[in-house]
């Protein structure tokens, strides 16, 4: 079996932009406002604390777990026309200070008998 892997690596300022796009989505559970920064709280599983300035100027802090981070990254891929397979296993981790989003898909039909 062959495994297809797609990896998107984002600098922390790029990931902050991903969160800001996600914050503007109406169907998102993310608080409305502007992401002013975030802090890595845990590396495995990835967990971050996000500082958001709400439209009324109040500062709100939100803890994001790995599944929510993956959801934001999937949205980013859809918005930027990066193909995302529904069947792929999706994971996110911190790698050398960057956010690494991996999508892997097992292809059982791949054959080495060519």
Coordinates of C-alpha atoms in Angstrom, one line a residue:
X1 CA 0.0 0.0 0.0
X2 CA 1.2 3.5 -0.8
X3 CA 0.5 6.4 1.5
X4 CA 0.0 9.9 0.0
X5 CA 1.1 12.7 2.3
X6 CA 0.4 16.4 1.9
X7 CA 2.1 18.7 4.4
X8 CA 1.4 22.4 4.8
X9 CA 3.9 24.3 6.9
X10 CA 3.0 27.7 8.3
X11 CA 5.0 30.3 10.1
X12 CA 3.4 31.5 13.2
X13 CA 2.3 34.8 11.6
X14 CA 0.7 32.9 8.7
X15 CA -1.1 30.7 11.2
X16 CA -2.4 33.8 12.9
X17 CA -3.8 34.9 9.5
X18 CA -5.5 31.5 9.2
X19 CA -7.2 32.0 12.6
X20 CA -8.3 35.5 11.5
X21 CA -10.0 34.1 8.4
X22 CA -11.6 31.4 10.5
X23 CA -12.9 34.1 13.0
X24 CA -14.8 35.8 10.2
X25 CA -16.8 32.7 9.3
X26 CA -20.4 33.0 10.4
X27 CA -20.8 29.2 10.9
X28 CA -17.7 29.0 13.1
X29 CA -17.8 28.6 16.9
X30 CA -14.8 30.9 17.1
X31 CA -15.4 34.2 18.8
X32 CA -15.9 37.2 16.5
X33 CA -13.0 39.6 16.4
X34 CA -9.4 40.0 15.5
X35 CA -6.7 37.5 16.6
X36 CA -4.0 39.7 18.1
X37 CA -1.7 36.8 19.1
X38 CA -1.5 33.2 20.3
X39 CA 0.7 31.1 22.6
X40 CA 1.5 27.4 22.3
X41 CA 0.3 25.8 25.5
X42 CA 1.0 22.1 24.6
X43 CA 2.9 20.5 21.7
X44 CA 1.5 17.0 21.8
X45 CA -1.4 17.1 21.3
X46 CA -1.2 20.7 20.0
X47 CA -3.1 23.2 22.1
X48 CA -2.9 26.9 21.8
X49 CA -4.3 29.9 23.7
X50 CA -5.5 32.7 21.4
X51 CA -6.0 36.4 22.3
X52 CA -8.9 38.0 20.4
X53 CA -9.9 41.6 20.4
X54 CA -13.7 41.6 20.0
X55 CA -15.5 44.3 17.9
X56 CA -16.4 46.3 21.1
X57 CA -12.6 46.4 22.0
X58 CA -12.7 43.8 24.8
X59 CA -9.8 41.3 24.9
X60 CA -11.0 37.7 25.1
X61 CA -8.8 34.6 25.5
X62 CA -9.7 31.2 24.0
X63 CA -8.1 27.8 24.4
X64 CA -8.0 25.8 21.2
X65 CA -7.6 22.0 21.0
X66 CA -6.1 20.1 18.1
X67 CA -9.4 19.2 16.5
X68 CA -10.4 22.9 16.4
X69 CA -7.0 23.9 14.9
X70 CA -7.4 21.2 12.2
X71 CA -10.9 22.6 11.4
X72 CA -9.4 26.1 11.0
X73 CA -6.7 24.7 8.7
X74 CA -9.2 22.7 6.6
X75 CA -11.2 25.9 6.1
X76 CA -7.9 27.7 5.1
X77 CA -7.3 25.0 2.5
X78 CA -10.8 25.3 1.1
X79 CA -10.6 29.1 0.9
X80 CA -7.2 28.9 -0.9
X81 CA -8.2 26.1 -3.2
X82 CA -5.8 23.5 -1.8
X83 CA -7.3 20.1 -2.3
X84 CA -8.4 18.3 0.8
X85 CA -9.5 14.6 0.7
X86 CA -12.4 13.8 3.0
X87 CA -10.9 10.4 3.6
X88 CA -7.5 11.6 4.6
X89 CA -6.3 11.4 8.2
X90 CA -5.6 15.0 9.3
X91 CA -3.2 16.0 12.0
X92 CA -1.4 19.1 13.2
X93 CA 1.8 19.6 15.2
X94 CA 4.5 22.0 16.0
X95 CA 7.7 21.5 14.1
X96 CA 10.7 23.8 14.5
X97 CA 8.5 26.6 15.7
X98 CA 6.1 26.2 12.8
X99 CA 2.6 24.8 12.5
X100 CA 2.7 21.6 10.4
X101 CA -0.7 20.4 8.9
X102 CA -0.5 16.8 7.6
X103 CA -3.1 15.0 5.5
X104 CA -2.4 11.4 4.8
X105 CA -4.3 8.9 2.6
X106 CA -3.7 5.2 2.2
X107 CA -4.1 4.0 -1.4
X108 CA -4.7 0.3 -1.3
X109 CA -5.1 0.1 -5.1
X110 CA -1.4 1.2 -5.6
X111 CA 0.6 -1.7 -6.9
X112 CA 4.3 -2.2 -7.1
X113 CA 3.8 -5.0 -9.7
X114 CA 4.4 -2.9 -12.7

